[in-house]
PDB file of C-alpha atoms in Angstrom:
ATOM      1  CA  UNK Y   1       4.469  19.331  -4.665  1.00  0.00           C
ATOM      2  CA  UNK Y   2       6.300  17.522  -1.831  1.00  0.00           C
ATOM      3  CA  UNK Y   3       3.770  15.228  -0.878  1.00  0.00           C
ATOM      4  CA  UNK Y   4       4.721  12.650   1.945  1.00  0.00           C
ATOM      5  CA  UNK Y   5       8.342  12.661   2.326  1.00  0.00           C
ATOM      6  CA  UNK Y   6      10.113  10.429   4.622  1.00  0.00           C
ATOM      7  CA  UNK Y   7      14.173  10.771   6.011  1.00  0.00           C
ATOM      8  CA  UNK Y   8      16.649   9.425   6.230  1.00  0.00           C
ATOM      9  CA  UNK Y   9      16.305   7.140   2.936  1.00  0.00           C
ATOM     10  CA  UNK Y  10      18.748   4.513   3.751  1.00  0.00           C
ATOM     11  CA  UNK Y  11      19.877   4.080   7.439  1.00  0.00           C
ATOM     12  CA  UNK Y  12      22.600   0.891   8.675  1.00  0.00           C
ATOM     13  CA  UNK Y  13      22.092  -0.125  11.884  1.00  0.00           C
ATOM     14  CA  UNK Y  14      24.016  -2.886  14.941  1.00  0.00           C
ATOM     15  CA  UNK Y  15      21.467  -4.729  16.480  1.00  0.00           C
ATOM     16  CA  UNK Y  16      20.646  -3.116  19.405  1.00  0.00           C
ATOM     17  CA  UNK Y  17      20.908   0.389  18.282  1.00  0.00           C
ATOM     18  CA  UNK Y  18      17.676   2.971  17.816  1.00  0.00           C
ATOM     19  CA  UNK Y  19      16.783   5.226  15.265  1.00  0.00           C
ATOM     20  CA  UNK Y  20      13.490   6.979  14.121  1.00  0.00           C
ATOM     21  CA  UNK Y  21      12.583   7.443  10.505  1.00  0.00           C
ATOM     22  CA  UNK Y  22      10.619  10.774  10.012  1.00  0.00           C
ATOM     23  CA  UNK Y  23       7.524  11.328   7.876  1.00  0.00           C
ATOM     24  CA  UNK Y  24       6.057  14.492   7.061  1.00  0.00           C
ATOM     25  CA  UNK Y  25       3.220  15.443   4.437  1.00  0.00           C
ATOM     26  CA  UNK Y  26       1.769  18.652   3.701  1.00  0.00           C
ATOM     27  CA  UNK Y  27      -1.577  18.105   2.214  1.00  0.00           C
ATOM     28  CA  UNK Y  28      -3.514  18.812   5.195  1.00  0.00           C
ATOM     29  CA  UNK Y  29      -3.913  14.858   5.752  1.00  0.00           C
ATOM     30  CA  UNK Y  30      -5.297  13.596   8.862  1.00  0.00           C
ATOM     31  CA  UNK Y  31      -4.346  10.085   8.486  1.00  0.00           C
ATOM     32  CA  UNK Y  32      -0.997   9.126   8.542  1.00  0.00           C
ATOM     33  CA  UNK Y  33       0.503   5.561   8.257  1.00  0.00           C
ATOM     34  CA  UNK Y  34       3.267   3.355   8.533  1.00  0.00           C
ATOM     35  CA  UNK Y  35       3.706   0.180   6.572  1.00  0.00           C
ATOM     36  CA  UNK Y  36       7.069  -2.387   5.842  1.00  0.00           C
ATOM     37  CA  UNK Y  37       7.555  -4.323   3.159  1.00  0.00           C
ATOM     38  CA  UNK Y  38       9.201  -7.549   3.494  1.00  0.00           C
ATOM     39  CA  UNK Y  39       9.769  -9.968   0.354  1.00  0.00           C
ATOM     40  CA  UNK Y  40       6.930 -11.988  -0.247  1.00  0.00           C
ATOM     41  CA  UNK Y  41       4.471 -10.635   2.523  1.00  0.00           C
ATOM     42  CA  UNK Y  42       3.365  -7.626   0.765  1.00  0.00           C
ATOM     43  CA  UNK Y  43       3.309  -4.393   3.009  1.00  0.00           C
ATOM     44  CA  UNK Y  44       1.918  -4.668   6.336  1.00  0.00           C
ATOM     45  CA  UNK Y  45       0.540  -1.957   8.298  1.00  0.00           C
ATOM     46  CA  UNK Y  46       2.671  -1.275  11.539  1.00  0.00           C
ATOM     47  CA  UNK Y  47       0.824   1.651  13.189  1.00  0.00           C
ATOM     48  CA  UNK Y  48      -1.396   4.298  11.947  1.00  0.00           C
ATOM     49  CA  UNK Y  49      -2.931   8.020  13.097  1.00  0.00           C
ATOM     50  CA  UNK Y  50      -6.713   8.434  12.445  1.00  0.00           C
ATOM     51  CA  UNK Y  51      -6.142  12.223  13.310  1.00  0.00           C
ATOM     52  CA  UNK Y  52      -3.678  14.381  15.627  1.00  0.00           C
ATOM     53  CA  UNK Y  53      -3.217  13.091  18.598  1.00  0.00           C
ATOM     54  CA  UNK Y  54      -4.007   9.308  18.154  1.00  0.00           C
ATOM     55  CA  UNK Y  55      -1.924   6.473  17.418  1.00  0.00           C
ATOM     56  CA  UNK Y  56      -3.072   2.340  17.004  1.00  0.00           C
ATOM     57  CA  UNK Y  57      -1.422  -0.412  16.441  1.00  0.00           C
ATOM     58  CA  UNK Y  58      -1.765  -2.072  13.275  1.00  0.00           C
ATOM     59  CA  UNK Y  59      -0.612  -5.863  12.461  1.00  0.00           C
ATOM     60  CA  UNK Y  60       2.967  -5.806  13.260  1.00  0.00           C
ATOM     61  CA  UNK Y  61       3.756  -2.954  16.545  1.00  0.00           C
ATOM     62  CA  UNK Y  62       6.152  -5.340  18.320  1.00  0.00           C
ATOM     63  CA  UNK Y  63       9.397  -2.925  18.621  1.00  0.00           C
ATOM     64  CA  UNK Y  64       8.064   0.054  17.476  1.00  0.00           C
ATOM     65  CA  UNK Y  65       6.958   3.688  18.583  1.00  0.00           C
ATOM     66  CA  UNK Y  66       5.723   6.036  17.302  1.00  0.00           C
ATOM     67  CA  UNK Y  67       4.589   9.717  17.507  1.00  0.00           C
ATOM     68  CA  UNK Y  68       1.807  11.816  16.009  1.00  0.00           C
ATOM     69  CA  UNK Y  69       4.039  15.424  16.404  1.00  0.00           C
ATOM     70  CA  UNK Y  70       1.569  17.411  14.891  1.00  0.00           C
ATOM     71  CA  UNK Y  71      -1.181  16.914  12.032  1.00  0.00           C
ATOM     72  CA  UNK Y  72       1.940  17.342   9.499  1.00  0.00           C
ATOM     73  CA  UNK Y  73       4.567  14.674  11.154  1.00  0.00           C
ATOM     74  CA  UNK Y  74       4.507  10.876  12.284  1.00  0.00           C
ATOM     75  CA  UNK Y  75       7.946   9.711  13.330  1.00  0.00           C
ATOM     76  CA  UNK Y  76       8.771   5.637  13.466  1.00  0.00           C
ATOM     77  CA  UNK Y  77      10.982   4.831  16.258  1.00  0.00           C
ATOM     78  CA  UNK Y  78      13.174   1.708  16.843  1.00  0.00           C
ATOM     79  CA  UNK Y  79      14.369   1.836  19.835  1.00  0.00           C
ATOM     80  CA  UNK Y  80      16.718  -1.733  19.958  1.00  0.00           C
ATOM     81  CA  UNK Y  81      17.207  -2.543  16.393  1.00  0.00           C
ATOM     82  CA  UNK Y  82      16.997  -6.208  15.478  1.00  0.00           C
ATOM     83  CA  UNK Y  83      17.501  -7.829  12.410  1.00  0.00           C
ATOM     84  CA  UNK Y  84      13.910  -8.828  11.812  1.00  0.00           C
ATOM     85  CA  UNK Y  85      13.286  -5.064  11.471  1.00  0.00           C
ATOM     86  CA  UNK Y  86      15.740  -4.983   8.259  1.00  0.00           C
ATOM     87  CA  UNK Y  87      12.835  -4.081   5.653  1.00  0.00           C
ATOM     88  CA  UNK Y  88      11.383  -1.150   3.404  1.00  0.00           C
ATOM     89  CA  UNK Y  89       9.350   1.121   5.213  1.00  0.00           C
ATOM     90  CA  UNK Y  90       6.894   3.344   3.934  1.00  0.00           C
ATOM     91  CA  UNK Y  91       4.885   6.047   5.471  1.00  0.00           C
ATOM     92  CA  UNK Y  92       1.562   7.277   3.881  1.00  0.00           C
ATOM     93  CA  UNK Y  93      -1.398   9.293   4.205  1.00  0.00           C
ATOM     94  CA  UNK Y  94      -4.620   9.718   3.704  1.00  0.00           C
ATOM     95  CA  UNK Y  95      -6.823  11.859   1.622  1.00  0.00           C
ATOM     96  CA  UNK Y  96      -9.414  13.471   3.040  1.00  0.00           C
ATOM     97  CA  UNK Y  97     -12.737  12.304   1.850  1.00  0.00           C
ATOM     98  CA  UNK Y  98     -13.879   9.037   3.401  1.00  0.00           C
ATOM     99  CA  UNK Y  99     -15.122   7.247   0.706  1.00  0.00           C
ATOM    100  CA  UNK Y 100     -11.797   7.230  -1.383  1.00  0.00           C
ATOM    101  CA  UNK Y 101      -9.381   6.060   1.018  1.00  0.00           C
ATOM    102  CA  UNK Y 102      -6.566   6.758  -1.297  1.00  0.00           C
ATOM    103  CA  UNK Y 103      -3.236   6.320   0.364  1.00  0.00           C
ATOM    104  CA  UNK Y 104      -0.603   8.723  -0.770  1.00  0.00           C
ATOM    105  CA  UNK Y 105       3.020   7.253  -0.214  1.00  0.00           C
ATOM    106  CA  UNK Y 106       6.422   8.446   0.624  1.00  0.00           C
ATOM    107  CA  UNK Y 107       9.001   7.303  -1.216  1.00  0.00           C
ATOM    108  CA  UNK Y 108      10.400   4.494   1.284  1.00  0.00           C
ATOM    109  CA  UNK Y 109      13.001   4.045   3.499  1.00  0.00           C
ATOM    110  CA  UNK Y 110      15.243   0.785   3.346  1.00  0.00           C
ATOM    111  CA  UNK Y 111      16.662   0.028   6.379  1.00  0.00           C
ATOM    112  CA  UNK Y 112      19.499  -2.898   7.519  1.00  0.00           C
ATOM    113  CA  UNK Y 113      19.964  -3.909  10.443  1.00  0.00           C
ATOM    114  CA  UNK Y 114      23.242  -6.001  10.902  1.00  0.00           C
TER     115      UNK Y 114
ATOM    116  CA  UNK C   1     -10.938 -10.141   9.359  1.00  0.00           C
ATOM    117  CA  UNK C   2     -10.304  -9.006   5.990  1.00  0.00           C
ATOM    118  CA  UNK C   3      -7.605 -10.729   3.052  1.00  0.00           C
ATOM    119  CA  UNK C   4      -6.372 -10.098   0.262  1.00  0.00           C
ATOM    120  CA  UNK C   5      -4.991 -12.549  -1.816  1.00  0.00           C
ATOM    121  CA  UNK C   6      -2.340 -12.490  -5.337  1.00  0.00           C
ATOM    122  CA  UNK C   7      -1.952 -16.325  -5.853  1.00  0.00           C
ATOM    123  CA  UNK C   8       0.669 -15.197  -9.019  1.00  0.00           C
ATOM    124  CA  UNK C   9       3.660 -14.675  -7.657  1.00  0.00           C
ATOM    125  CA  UNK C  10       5.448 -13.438 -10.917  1.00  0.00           C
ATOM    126  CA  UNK C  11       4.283 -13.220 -14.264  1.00  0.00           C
ATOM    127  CA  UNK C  12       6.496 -12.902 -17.301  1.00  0.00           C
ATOM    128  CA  UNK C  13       5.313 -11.993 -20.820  1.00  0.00           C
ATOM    129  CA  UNK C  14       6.319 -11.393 -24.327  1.00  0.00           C
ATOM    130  CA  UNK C  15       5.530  -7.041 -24.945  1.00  0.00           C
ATOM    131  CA  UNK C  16       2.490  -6.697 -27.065  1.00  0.00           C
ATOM    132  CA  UNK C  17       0.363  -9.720 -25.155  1.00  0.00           C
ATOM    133  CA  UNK C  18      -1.836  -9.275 -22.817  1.00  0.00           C
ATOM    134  CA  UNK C  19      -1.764 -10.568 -19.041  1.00  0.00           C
ATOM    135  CA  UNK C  20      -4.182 -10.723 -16.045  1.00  0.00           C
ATOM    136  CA  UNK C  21      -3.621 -10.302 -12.571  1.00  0.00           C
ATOM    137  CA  UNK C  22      -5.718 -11.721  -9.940  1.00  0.00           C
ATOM    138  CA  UNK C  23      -6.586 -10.803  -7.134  1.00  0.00           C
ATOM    139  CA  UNK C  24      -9.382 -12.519  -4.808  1.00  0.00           C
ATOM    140  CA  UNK C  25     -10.365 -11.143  -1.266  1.00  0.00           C
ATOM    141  CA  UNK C  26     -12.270 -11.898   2.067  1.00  0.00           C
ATOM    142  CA  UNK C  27     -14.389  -9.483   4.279  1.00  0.00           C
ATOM    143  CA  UNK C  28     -17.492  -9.700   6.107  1.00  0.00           C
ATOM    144  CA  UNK C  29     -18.318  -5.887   5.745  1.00  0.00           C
ATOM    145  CA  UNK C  30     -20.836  -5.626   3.036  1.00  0.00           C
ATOM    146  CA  UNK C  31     -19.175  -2.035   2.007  1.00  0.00           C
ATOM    147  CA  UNK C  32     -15.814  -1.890   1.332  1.00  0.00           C
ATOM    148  CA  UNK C  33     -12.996  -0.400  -1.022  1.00  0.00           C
ATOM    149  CA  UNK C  34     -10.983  -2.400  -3.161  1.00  0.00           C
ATOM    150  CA  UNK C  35      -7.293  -0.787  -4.756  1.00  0.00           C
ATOM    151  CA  UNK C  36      -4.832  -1.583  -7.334  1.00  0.00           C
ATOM    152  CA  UNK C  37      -1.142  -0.183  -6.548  1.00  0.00           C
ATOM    153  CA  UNK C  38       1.608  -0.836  -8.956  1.00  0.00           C
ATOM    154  CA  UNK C  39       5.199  -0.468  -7.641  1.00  0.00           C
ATOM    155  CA  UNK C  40       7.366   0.249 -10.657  1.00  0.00           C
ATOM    156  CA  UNK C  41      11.685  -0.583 -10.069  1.00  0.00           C
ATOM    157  CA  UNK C  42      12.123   2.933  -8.357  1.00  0.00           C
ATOM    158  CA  UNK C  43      10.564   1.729  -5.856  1.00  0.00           C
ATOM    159  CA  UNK C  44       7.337   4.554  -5.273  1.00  0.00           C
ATOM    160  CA  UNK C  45       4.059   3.138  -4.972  1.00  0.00           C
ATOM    161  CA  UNK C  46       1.577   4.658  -7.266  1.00  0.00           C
ATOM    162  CA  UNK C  47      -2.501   4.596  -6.707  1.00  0.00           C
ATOM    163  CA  UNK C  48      -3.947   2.850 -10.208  1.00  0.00           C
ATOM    164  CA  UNK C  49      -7.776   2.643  -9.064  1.00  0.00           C
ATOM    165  CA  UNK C  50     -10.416   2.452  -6.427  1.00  0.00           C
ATOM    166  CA  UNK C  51     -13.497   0.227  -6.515  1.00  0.00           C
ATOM    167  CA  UNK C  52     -16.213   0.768  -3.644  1.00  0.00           C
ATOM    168  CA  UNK C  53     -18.257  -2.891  -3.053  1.00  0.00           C
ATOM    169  CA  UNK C  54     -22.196  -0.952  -4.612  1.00  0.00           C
ATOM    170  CA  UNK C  55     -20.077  -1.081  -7.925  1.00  0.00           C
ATOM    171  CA  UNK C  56     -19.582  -3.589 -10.238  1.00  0.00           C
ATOM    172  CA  UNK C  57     -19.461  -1.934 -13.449  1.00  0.00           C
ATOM    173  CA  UNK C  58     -15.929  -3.269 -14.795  1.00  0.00           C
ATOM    174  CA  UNK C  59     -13.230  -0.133 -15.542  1.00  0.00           C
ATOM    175  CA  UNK C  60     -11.185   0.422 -18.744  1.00  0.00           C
ATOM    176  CA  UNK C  61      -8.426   3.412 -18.722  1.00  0.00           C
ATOM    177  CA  UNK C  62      -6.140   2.873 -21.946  1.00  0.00           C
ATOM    178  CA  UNK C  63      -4.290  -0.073 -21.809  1.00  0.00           C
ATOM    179  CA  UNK C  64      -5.662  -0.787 -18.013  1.00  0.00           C
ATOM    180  CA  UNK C  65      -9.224  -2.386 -17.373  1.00  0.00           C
ATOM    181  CA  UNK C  66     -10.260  -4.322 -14.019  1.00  0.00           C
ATOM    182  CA  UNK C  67     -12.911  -6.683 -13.514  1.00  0.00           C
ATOM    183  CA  UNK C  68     -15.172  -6.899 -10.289  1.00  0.00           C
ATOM    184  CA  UNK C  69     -16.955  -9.693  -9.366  1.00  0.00           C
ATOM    185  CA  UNK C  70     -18.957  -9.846  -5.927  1.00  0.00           C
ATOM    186  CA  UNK C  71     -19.780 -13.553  -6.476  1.00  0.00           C
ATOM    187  CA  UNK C  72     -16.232 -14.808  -7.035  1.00  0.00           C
ATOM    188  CA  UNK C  73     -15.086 -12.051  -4.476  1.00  0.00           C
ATOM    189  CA  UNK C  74     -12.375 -10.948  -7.478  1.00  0.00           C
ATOM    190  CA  UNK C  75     -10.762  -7.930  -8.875  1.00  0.00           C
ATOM    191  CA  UNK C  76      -8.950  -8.570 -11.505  1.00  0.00           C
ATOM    192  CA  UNK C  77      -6.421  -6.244 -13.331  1.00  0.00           C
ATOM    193  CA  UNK C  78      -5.826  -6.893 -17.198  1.00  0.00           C
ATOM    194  CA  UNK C  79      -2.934  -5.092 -19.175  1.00  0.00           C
ATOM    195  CA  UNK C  80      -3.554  -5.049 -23.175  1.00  0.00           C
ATOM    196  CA  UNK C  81      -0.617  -5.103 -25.415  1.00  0.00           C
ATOM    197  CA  UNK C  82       1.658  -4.673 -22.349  1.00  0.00           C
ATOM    198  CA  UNK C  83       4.910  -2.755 -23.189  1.00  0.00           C
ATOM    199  CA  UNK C  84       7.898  -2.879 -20.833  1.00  0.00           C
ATOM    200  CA  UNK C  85       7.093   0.084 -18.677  1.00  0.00           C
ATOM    201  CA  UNK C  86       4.759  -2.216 -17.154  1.00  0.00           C
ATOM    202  CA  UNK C  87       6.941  -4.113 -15.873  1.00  0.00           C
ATOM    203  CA  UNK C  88       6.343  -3.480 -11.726  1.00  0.00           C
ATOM    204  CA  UNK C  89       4.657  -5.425  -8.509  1.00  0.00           C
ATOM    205  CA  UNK C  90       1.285  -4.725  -8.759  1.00  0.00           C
ATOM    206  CA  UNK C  91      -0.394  -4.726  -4.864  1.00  0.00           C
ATOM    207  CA  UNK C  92      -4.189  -5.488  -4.844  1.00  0.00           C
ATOM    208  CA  UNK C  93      -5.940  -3.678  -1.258  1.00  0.00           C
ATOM    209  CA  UNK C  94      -8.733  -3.653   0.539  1.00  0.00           C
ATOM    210  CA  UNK C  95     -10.275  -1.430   3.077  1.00  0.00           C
ATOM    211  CA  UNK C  96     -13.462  -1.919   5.289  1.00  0.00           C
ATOM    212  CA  UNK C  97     -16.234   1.417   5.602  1.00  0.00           C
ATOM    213  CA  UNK C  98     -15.042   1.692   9.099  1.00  0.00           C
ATOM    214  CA  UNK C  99     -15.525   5.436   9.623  1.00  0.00           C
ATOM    215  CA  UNK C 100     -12.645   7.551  10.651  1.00  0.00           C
ATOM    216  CA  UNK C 101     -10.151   3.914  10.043  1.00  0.00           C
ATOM    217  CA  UNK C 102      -9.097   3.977   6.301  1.00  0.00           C
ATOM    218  CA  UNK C 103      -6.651   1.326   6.627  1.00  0.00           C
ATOM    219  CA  UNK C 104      -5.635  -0.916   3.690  1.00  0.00           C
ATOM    220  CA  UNK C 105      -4.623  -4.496   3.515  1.00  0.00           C
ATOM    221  CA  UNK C 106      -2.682  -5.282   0.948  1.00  0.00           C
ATOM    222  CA  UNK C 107      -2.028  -8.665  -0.853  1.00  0.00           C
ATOM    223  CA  UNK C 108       1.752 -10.113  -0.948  1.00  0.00           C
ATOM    224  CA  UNK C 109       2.028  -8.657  -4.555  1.00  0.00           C
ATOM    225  CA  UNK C 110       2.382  -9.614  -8.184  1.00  0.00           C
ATOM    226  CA  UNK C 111       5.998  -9.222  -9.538  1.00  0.00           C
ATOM    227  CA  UNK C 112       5.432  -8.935 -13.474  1.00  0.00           C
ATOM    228  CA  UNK C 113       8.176  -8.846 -16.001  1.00  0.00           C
ATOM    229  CA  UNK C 114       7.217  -7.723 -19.792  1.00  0.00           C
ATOM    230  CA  UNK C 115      10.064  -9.304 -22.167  1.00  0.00           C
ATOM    231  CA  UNK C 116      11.007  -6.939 -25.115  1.00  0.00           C
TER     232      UNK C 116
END
């Protein structure tokens, strides 16, 4: 009963340094997600993965990657931390049926950047 | 493009009364998908219910009931007799019928605080 699960859980970071935050779900999902949440401004979607092999940009990509592994992982990556990008991030998926649209969600991931 | 928006920031009530969360949104698709998430202290964001836009029949579960209304563009989400347990941030979302692109939006949240 995993579901989405997302590492590491709490990361520091100096501006300027990289890291990637790792999602992985195992309910056969083909949409994967990643949103931040930022006081005040709700969660906002950063970039998402209709299926294996395809990445978009949702409403805030500036300074991220990431990467669609397989159908089980989508990894975040920072690659020159700044500030700004101190937030919660959370990585979902979808279920399968279209007409649901029911995102499952990882637990979160609170990053600071100093 | 499509909006959701929670005008109440926070909300804080007495346990036993009841409260109402708004939650009013904008999209030009005339199919769509409306949420409620609800974000208790841990932190974990947990699915409460999904509307699609052909149904307007309002929802009770227990102490949970939403209200739909196409003409006011609203989805409201009423607790009765709250008790502190419902004490979260409640996220209203939306997401358009584009095939293969189940995105949400979310609103900026509802931070509500039941008083024992």
């Amino acid at each position: 009963n995993a579901g989405v699960t997302q590492t590491p859980k709490f990361q520091v970071l100096k501006t300027g340094q990289s890291m990637t935050l790792q999602c992985a779900q195992d309910m056969n999902h083909n949409s994967m997600y990643w949103y931040r949440q930022d006081p005040g401004m709700g969660l906002r979607l950063i970039y998402y993965s209709a299926s294996e092999g395809t990445t978009d940009k949702g409403e805030v990509p500036n300074g991220y990657n990431v990467s669609r592994l397989n159908k089980r992982e989508f990894s975040l990556r920072l690659e020159s931390a700044a500030p700004s990008q101190t937030s919660v991030y959370f990585c979902a998926s979808n279920i399968e049926e279209v007409d649901t649209g029911e995102l499952f969600f990882g637990e979160g991931s609170r990053l600071t950047v100093l | 493009a499509q909006k959701v928006t929670q005008a109440q920031t926070e909300i804080s009530v007495v346990e036993k009364e009841d409260v109402t969360l708004d939650c009013v949104y904008e999209t030009r698709d005339t199919t769509y998908y409306l949420f409620w998430y609800k974000q208790p202290p841990s932190g974990e964001l947990v699915f409460l219910i999904r509307r699609n836009s052909f149904d307007e029949q309002n929802e009770i579960s227990g102490r949970y009931s939403w209200n739909f209304q196409k003409s006011t563009s609203s989805f409201n989400f009423t607790i009765t007799a709250s008790q502190v347990v419902d004490s979260a941030v409640y996220f209203c979302a939306l997401r358009e019928s584009n095939f293969g692109n189940e995105k949400l939006t979310f609103g900026t949240g509802t931070r509500l605080t039941i008083i024992p």
